[in-house]
PDB file of N, CA and C in Angstrom:
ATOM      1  N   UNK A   1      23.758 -43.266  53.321  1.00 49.00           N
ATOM      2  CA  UNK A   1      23.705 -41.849  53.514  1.00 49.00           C
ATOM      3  C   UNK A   1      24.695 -41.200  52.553  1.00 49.00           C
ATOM      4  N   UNK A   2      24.443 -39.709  52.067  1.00 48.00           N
ATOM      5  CA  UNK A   2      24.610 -39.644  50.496  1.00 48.00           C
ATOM      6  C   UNK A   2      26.165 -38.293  51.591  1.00 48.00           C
ATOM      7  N   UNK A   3      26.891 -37.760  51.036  1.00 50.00           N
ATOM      8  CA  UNK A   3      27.025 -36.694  51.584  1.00 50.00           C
ATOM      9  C   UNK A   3      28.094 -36.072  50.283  1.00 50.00           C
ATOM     10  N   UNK A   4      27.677 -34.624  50.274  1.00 45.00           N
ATOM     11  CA  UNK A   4      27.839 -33.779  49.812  1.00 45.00           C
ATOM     12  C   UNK A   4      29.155 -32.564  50.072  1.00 45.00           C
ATOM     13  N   UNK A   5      30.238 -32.262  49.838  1.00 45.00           N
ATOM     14  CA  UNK A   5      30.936 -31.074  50.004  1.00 45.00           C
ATOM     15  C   UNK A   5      31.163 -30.388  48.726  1.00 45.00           C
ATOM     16  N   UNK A   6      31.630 -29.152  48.999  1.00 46.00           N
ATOM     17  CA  UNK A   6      31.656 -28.100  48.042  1.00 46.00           C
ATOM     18  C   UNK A   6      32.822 -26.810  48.875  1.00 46.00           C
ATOM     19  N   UNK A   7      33.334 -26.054  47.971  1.00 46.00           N
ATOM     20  CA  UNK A   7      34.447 -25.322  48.349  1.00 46.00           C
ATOM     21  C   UNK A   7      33.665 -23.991  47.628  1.00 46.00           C
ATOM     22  N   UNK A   8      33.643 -22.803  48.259  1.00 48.00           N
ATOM     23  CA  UNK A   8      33.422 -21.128  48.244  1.00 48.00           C
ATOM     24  C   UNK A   8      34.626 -20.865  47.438  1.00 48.00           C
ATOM     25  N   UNK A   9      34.932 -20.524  46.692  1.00 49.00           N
ATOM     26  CA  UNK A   9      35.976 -19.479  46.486  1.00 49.00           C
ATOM     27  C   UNK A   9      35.720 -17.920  46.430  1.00 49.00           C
ATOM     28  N   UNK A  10      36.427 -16.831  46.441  1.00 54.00           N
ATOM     29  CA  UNK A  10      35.875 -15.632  46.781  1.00 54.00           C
ATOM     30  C   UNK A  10      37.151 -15.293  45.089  1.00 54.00           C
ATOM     31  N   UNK A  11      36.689 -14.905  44.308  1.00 54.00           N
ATOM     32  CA  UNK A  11      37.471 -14.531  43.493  1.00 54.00           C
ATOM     33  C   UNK A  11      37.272 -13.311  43.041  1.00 54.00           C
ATOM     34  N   UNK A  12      38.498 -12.495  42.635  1.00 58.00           N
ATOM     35  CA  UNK A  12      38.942 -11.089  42.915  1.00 58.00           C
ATOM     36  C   UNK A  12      39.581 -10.353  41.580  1.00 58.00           C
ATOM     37  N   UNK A  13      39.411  -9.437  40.958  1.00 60.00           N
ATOM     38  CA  UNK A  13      39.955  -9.724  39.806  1.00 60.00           C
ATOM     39  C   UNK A  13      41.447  -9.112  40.020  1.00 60.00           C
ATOM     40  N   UNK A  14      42.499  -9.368  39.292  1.00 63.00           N
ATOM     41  CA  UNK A  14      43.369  -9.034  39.351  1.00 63.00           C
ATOM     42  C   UNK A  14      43.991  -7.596  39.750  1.00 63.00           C
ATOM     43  N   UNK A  15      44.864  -7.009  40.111  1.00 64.00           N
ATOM     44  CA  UNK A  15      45.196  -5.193  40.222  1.00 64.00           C
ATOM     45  C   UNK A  15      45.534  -5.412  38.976  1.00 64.00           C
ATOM     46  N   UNK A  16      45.394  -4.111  38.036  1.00 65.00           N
ATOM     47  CA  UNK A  16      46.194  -3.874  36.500  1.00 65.00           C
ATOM     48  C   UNK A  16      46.428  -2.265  36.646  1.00 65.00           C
ATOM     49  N   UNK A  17      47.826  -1.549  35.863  1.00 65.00           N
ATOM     50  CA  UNK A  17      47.873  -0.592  35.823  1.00 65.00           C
ATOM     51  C   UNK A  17      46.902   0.154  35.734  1.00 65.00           C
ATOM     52  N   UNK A  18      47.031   1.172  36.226  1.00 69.00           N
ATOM     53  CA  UNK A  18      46.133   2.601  35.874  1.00 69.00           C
ATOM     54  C   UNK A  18      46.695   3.681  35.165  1.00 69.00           C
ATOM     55  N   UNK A  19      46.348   3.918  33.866  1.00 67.00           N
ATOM     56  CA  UNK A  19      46.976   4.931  33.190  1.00 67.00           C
ATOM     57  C   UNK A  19      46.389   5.863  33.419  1.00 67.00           C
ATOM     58  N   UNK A  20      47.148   7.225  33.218  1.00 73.00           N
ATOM     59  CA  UNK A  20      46.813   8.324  33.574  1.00 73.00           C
ATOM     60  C   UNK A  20      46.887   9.148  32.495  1.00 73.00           C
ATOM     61  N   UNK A  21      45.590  10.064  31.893  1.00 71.00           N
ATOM     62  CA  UNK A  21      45.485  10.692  30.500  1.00 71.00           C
ATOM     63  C   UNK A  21      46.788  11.397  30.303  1.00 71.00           C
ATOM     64  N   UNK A  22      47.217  11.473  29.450  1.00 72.00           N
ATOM     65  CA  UNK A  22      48.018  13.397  29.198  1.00 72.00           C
ATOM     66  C   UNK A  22      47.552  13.769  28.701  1.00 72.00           C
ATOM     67  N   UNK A  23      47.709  15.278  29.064  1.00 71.00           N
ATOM     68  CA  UNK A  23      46.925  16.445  28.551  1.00 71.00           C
ATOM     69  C   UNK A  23      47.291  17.169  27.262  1.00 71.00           C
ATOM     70  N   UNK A  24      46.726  17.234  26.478  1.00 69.00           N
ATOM     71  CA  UNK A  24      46.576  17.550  25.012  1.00 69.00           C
ATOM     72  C   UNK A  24      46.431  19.484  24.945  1.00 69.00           C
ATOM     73  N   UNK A  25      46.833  20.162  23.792  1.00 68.00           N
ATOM     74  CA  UNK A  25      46.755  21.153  23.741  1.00 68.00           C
ATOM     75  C   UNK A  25      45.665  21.041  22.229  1.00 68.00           C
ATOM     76  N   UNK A  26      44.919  21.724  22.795  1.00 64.00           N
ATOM     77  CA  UNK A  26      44.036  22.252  21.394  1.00 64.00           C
ATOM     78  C   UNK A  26      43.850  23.868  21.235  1.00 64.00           C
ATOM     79  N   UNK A  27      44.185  24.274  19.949  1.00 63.00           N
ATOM     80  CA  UNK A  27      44.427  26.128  19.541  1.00 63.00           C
ATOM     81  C   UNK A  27      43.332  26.006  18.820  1.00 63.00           C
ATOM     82  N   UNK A  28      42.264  25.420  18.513  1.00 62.00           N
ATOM     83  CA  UNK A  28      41.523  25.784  17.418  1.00 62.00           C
ATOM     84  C   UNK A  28      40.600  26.602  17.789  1.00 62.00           C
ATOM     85  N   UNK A  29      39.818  27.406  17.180  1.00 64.00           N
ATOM     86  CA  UNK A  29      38.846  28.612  18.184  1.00 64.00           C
ATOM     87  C   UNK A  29      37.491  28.557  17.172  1.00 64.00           C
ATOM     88  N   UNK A  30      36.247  28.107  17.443  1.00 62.00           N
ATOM     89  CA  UNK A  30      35.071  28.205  16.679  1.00 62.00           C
ATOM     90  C   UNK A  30      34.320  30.003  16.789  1.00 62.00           C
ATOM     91  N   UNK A  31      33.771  30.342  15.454  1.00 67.00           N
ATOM     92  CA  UNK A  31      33.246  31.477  15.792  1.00 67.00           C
ATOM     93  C   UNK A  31      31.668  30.721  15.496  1.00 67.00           C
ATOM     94  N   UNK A  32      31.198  31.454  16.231  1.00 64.00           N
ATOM     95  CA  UNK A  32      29.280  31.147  15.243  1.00 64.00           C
ATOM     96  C   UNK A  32      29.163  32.655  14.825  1.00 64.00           C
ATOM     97  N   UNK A  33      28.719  32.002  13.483  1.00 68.00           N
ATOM     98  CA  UNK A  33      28.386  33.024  12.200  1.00 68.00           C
ATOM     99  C   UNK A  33      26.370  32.992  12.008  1.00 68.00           C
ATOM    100  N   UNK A  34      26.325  34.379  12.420  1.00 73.00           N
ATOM    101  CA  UNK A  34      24.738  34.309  12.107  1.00 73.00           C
ATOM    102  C   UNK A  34      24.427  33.793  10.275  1.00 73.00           C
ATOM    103  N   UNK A  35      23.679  32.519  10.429  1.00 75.00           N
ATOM    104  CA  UNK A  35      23.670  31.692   9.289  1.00 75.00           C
ATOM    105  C   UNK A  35      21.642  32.286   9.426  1.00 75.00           C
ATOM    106  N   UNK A  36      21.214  33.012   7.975  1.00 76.00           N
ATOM    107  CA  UNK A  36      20.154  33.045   7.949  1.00 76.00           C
ATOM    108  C   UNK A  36      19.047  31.817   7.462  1.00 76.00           C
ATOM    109  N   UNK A  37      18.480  31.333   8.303  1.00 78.00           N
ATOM    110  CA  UNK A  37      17.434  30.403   8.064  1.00 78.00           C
ATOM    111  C   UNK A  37      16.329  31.029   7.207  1.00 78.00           C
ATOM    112  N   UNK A  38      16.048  30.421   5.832  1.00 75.00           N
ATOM    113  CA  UNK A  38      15.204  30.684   5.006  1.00 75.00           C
ATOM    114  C   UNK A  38      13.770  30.000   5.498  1.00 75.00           C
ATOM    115  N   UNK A  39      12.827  30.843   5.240  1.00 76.00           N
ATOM    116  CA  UNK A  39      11.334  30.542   5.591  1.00 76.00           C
ATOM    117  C   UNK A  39      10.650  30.784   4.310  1.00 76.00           C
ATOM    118  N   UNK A  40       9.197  29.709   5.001  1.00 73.00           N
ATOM    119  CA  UNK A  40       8.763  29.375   3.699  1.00 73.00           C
ATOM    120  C   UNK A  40       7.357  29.888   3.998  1.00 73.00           C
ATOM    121  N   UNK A  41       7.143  30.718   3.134  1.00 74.00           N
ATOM    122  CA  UNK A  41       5.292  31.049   2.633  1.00 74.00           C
ATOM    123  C   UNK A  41       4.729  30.173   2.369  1.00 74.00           C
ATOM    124  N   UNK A  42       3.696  30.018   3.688  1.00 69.00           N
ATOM    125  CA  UNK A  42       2.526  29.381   3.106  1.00 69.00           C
ATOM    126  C   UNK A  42       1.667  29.618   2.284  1.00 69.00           C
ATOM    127  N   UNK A  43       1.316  28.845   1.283  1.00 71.00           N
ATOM    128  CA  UNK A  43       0.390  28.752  -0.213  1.00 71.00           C
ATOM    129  C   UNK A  43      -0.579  28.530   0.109  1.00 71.00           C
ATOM    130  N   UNK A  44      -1.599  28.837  -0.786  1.00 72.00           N
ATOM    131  CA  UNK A  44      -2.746  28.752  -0.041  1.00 72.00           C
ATOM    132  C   UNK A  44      -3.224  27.488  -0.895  1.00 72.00           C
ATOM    133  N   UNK A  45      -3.970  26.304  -0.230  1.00 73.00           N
ATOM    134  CA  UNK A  45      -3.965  24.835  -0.836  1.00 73.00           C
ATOM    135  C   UNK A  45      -5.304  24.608  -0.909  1.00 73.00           C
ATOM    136  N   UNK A  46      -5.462  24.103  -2.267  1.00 73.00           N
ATOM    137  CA  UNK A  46      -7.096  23.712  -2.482  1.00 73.00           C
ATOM    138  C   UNK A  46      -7.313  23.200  -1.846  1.00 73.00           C
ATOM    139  N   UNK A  47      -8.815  22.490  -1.372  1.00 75.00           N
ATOM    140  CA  UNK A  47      -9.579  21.856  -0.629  1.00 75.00           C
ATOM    141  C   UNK A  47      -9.555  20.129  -0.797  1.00 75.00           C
ATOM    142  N   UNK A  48      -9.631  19.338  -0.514  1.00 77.00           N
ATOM    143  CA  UNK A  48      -9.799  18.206  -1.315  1.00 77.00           C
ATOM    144  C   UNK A  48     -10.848  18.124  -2.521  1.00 77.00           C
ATOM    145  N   UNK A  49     -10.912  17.444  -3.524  1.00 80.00           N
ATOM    146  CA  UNK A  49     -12.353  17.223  -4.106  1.00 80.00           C
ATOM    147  C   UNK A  49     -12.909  15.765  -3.447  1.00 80.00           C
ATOM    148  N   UNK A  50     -14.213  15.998  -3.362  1.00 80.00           N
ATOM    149  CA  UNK A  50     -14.502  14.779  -2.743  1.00 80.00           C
ATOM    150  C   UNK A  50     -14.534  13.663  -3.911  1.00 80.00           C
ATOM    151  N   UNK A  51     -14.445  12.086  -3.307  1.00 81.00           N
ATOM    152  CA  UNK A  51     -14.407  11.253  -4.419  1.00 81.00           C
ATOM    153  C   UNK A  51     -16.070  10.822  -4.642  1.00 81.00           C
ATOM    154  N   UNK A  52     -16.441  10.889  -5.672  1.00 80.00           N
ATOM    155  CA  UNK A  52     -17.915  10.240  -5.907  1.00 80.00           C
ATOM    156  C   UNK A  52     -18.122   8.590  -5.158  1.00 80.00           C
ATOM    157  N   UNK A  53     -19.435   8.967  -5.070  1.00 77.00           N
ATOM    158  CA  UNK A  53     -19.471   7.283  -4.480  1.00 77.00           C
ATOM    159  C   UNK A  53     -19.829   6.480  -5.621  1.00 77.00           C
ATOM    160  N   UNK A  54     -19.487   5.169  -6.379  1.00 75.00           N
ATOM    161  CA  UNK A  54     -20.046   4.784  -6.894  1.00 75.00           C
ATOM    162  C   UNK A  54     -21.514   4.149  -6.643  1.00 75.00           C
ATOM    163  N   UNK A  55     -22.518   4.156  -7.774  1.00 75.00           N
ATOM    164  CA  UNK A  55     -23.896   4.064  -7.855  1.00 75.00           C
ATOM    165  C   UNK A  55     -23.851   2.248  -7.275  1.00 75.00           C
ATOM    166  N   UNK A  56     -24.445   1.477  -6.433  1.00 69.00           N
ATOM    167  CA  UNK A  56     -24.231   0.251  -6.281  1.00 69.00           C
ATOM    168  C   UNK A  56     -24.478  -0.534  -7.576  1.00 69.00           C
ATOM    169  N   UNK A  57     -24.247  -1.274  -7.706  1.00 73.00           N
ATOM    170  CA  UNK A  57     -24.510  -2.375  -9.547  1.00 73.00           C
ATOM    171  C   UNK A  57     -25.895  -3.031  -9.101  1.00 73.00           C
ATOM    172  N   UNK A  58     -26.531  -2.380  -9.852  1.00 74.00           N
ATOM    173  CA  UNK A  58     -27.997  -3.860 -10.316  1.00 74.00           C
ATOM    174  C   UNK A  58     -27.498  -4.980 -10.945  1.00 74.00           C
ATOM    175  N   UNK A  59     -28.443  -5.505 -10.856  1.00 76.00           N
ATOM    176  CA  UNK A  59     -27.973  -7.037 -11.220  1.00 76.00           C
ATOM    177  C   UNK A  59     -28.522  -6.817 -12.645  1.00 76.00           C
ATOM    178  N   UNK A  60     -27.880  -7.585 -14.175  1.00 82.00           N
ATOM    179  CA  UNK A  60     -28.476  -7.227 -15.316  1.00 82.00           C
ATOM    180  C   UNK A  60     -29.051  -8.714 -14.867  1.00 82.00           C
ATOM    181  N   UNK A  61     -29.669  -8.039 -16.631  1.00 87.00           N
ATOM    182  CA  UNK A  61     -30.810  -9.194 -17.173  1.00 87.00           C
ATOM    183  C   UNK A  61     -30.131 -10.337 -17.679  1.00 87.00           C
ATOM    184  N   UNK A  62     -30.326 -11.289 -17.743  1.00 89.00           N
ATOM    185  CA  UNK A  62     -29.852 -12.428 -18.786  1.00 89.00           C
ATOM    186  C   UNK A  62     -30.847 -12.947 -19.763  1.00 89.00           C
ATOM    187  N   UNK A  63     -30.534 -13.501 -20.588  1.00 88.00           N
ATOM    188  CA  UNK A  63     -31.421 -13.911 -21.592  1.00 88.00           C
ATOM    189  C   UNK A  63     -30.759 -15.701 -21.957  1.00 88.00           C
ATOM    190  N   UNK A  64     -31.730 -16.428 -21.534  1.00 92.00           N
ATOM    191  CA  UNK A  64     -31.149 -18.176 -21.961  1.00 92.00           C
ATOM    192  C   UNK A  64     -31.509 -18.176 -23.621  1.00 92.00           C
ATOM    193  N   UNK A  65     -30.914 -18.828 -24.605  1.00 92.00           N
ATOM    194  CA  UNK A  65     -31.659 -19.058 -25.798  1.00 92.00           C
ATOM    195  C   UNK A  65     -32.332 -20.404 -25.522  1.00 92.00           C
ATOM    196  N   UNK A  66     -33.770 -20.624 -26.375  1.00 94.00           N
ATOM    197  CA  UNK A  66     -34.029 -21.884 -26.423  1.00 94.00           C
ATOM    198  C   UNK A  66     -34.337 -22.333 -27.887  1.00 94.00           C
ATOM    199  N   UNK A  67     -33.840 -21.262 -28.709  1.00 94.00           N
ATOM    200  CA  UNK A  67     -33.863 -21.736 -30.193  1.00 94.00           C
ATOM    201  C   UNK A  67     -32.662 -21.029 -31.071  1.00 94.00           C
ATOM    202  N   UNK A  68     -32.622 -21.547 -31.858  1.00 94.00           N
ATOM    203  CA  UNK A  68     -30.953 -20.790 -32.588  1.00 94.00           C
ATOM    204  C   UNK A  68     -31.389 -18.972 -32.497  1.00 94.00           C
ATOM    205  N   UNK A  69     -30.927 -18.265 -31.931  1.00 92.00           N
ATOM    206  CA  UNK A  69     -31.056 -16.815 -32.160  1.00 92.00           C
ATOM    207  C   UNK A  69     -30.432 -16.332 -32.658  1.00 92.00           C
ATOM    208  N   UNK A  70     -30.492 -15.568 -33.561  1.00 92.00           N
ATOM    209  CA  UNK A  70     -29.705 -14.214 -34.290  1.00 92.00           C
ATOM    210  C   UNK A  70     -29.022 -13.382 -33.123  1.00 92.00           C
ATOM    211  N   UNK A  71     -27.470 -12.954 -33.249  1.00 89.00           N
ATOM    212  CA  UNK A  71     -26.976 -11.817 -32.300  1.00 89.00           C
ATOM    213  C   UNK A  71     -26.864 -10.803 -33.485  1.00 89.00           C
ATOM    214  N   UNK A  72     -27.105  -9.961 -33.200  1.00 88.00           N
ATOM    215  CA  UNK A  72     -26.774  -8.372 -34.742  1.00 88.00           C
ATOM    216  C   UNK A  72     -26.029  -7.564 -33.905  1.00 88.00           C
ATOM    217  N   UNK A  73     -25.554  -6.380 -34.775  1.00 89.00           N
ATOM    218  CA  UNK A  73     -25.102  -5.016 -34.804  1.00 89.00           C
ATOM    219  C   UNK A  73     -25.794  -4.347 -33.402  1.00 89.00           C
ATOM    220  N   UNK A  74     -27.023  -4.066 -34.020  1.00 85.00           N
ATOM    221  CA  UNK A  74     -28.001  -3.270 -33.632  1.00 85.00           C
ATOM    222  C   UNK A  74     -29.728  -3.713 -33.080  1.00 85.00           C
ATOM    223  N   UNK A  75     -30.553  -3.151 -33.224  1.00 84.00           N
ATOM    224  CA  UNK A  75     -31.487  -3.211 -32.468  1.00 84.00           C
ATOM    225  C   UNK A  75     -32.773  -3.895 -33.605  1.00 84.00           C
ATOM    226  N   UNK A  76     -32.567  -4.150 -34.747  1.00 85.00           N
ATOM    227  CA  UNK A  76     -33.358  -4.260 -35.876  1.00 85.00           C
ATOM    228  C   UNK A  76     -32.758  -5.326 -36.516  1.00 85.00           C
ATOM    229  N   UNK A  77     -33.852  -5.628 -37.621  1.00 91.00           N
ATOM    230  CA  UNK A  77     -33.263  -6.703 -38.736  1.00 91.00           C
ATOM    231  C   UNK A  77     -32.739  -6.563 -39.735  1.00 91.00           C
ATOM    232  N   UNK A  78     -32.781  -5.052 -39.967  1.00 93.00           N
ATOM    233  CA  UNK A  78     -31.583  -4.355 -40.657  1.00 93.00           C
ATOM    234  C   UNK A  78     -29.894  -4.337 -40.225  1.00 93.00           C
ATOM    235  N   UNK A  79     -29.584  -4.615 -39.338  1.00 92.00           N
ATOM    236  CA  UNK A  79     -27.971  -4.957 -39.138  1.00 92.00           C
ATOM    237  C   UNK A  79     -27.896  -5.659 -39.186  1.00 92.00           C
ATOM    238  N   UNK A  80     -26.259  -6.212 -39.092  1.00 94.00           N
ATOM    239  CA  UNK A  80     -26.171  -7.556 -39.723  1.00 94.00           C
ATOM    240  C   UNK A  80     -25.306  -8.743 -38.570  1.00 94.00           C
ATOM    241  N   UNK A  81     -25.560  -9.307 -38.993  1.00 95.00           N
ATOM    242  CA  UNK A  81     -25.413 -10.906 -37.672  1.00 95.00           C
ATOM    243  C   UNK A  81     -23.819 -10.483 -37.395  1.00 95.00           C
ATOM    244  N   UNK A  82     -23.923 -10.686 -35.909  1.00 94.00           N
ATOM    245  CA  UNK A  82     -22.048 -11.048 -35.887  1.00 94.00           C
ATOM    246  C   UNK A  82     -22.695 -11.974 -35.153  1.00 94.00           C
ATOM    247  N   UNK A  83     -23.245 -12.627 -35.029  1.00 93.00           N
ATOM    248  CA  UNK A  83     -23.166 -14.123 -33.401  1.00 93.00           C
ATOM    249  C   UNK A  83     -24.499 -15.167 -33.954  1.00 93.00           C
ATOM    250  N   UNK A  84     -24.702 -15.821 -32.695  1.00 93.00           N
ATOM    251  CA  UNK A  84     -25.454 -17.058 -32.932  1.00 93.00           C
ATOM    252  C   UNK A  84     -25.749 -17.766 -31.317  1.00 93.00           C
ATOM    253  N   UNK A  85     -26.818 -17.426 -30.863  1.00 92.00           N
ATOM    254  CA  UNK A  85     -26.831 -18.256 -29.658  1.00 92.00           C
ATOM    255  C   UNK A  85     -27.559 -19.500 -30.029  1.00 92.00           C
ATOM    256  N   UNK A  86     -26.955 -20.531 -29.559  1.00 95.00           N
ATOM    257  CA  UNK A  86     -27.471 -22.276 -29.950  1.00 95.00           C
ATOM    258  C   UNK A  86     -28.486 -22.156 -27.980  1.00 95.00           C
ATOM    259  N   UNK A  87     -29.330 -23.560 -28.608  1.00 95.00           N
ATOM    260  CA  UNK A  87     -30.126 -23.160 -27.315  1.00 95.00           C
ATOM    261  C   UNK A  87     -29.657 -23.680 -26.222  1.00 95.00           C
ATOM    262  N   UNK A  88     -29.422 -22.957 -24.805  1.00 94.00           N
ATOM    263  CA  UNK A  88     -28.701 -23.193 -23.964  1.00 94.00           C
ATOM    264  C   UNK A  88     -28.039 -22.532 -23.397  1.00 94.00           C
ATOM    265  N   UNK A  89     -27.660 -22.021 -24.319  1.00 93.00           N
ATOM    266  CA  UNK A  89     -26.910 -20.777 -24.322  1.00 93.00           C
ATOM    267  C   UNK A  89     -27.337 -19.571 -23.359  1.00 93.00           C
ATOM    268  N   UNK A  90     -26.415 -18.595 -22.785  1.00 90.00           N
ATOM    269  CA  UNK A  90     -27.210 -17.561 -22.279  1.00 90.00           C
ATOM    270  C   UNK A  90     -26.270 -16.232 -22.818  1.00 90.00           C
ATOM    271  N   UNK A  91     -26.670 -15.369 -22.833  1.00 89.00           N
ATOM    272  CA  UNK A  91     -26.139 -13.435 -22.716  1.00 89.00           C
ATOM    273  C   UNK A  91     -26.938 -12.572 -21.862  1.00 89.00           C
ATOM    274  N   UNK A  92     -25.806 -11.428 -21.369  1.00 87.00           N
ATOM    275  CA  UNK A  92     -26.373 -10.511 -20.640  1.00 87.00           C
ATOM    276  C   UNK A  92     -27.163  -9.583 -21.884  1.00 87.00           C
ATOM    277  N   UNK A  93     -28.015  -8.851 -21.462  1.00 84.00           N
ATOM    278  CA  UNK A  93     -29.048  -8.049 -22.065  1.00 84.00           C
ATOM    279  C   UNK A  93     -28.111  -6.420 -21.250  1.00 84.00           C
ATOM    280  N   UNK A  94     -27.601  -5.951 -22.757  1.00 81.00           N
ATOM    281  CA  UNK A  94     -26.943  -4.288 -22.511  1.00 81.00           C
ATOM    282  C   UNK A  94     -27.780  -3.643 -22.509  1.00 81.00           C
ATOM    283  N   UNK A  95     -29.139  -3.721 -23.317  1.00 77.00           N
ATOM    284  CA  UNK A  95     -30.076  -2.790 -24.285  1.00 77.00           C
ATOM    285  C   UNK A  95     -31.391  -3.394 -24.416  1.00 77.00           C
ATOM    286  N   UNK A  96     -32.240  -2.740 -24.862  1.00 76.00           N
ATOM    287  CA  UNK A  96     -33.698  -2.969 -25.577  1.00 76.00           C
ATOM    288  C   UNK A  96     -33.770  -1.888 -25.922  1.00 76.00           C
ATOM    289  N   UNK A  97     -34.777  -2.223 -27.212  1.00 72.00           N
ATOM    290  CA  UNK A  97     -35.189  -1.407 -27.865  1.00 72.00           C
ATOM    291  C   UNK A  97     -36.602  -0.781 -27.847  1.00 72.00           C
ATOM    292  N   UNK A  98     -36.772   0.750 -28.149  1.00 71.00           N
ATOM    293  CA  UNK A  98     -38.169   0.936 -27.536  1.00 71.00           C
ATOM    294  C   UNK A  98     -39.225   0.099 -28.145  1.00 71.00           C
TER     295      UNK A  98
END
């Protein structure tokens, strides 16, 4: 059989002095001064502009090469080459011509 004691204490905190304020003299004397608050005119404010919606994107064209192609300037065989698609190759299509 197991047995157990234990002791209560009641603890109290100590007495400590009590100081007592002294009393202070203050002479200083506030006036309130009518201070004019500046106001502000309302302007009269544009409206928003609305923002455009953008147009949704189509999907472009592509073009695969399947033989050496000429890239040109322009729309004819009058301008002159800047490119070369080898076959396999692909580009988006900006243009046609009528």
């Amino acid at each position: 059989m197991a047995q157990a004691s234990f002791t209560i204490l009641r603890l109290e905190p100590e007495p400590t002095a009590t100081l007592e304020p002294t009393p202070t003299e203050t002479t200083s004397t506030l006036e309130a001064a009518a201070t004019p608050i500046p106001t502000v005119e309302p302007s009269a404010t544009p409206s928003p502009t609305p923002t455009p919606t953008p147009e949704p994107s189509q999907p472009q064209a592509r073009l695969t090469s399947t033989v050496n192609l000429n890239v040109r300037e322009g729309p004819g065989l009058e301008y002159a080459i800047i490119g070369l698609l080898r076959p396999g190759q692909s580009a988006y299509i900006i243009a046609v011509s009528p």
